[in-house]
Short mmCIF file of C-alpha atoms in Angstrom, two decimals:
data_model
loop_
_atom_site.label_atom_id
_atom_site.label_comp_id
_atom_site.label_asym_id
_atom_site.label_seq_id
_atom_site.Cartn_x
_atom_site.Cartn_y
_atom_site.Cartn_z
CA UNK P 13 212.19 145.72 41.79
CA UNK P 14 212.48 145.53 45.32
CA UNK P 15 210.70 142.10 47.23
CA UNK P 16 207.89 142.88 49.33
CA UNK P 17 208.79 139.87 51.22
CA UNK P 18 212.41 138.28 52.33
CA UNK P 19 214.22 136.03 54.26
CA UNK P 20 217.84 135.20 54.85
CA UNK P 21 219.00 132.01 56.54
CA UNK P 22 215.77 132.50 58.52
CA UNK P 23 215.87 130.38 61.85
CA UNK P 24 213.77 129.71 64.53
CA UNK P 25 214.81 127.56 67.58
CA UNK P 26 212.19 126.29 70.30
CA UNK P 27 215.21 125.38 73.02
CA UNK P 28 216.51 121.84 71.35
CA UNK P 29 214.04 121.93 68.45
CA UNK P 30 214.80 123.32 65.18
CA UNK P 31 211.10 124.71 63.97
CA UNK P 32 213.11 126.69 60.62
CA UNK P 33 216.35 126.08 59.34
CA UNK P 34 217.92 129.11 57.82
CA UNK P 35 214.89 129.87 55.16
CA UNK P 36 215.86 132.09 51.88
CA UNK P 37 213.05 133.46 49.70
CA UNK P 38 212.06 136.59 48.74
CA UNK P 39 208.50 137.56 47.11
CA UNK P 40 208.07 140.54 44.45
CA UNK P 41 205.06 142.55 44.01
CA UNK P 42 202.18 140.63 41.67
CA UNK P 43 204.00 136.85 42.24
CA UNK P 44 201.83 134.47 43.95
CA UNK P 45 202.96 131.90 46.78
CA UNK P 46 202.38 128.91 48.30
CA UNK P 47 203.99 127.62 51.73
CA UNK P 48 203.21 124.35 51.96
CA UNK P 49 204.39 121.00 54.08
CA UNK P 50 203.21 118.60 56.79
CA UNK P 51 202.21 119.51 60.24
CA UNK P 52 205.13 120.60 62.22
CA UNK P 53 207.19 122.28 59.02
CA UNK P 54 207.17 125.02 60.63
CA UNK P 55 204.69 127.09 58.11
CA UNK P 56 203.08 128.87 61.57
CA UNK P 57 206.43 129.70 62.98
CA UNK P 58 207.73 131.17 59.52
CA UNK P 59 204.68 133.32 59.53
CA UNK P 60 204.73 134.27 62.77
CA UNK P 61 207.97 135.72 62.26
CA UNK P 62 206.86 137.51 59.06
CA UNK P 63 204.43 139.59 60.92
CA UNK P 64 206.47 140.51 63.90
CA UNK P 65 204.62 137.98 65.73
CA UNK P 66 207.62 136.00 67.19
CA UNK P 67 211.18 136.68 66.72
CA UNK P 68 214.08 134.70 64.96
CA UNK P 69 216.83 133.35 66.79
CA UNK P 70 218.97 134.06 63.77
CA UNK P 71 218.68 135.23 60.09
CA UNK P 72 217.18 138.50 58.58
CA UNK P 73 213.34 138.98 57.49
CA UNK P 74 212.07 142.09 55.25
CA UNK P 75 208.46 142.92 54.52
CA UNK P 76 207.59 145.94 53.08
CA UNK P 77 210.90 147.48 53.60
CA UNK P 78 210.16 146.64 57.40
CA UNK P 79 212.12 144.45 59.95
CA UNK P 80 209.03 142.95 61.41
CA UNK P 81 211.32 142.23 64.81
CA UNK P 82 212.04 145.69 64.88
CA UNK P 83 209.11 147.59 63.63
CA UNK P 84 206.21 145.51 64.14
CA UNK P 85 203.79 148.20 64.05
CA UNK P 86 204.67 149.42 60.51
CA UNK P 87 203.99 145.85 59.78
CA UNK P 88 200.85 145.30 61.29
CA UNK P 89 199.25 147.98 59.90
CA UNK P 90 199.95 146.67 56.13
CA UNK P 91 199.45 143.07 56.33
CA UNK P 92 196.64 141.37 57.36
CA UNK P 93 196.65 137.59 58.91
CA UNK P 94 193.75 135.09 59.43
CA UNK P 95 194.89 131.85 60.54
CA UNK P 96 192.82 128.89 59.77
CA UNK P 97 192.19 127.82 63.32
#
């Protein structure tokens, strides 16, 4: 089965700052997930990048099939997003 959601060596620099360090995960169909971690983790960035919402300076990021950086209408009109502040 193919993961609805995946990353490979996932980064995201800020100039000097390192906000993700090459993240791996993928997510299959039915699992449930957690990201988790203190303030400044870099939980917002990953999930920005899921949706399309901000690009990675390096690594590779599926959802759906879709490159969010590429295609991020396909992905906004599948996944829905409702940050907490």
């Amino acid at each position: 089965m193919e993961p609805v959601i995946e990353t490979k060596d996932l980064t995201k620099r800020y100039g000097a700052t390192l906000a993700v360090d090459r993240l791996n995960f993928q997510l299959r169909r039915g699992e449930v997930f957690g990201l988790l971690g203190p303030n400044g983790s870099g939980k917002t960035t990953t999930i920005l990048m899921l949706l399309g919402l901000t690009e990675p300076t390096s690594g590779t990021v599926r959802v759906l099939g879709f490159d969010p950086a590429r295609q991020p209408l396909e992905v906004k009109a599948r996944v829905g997003y409702l940050p907490d502040q």
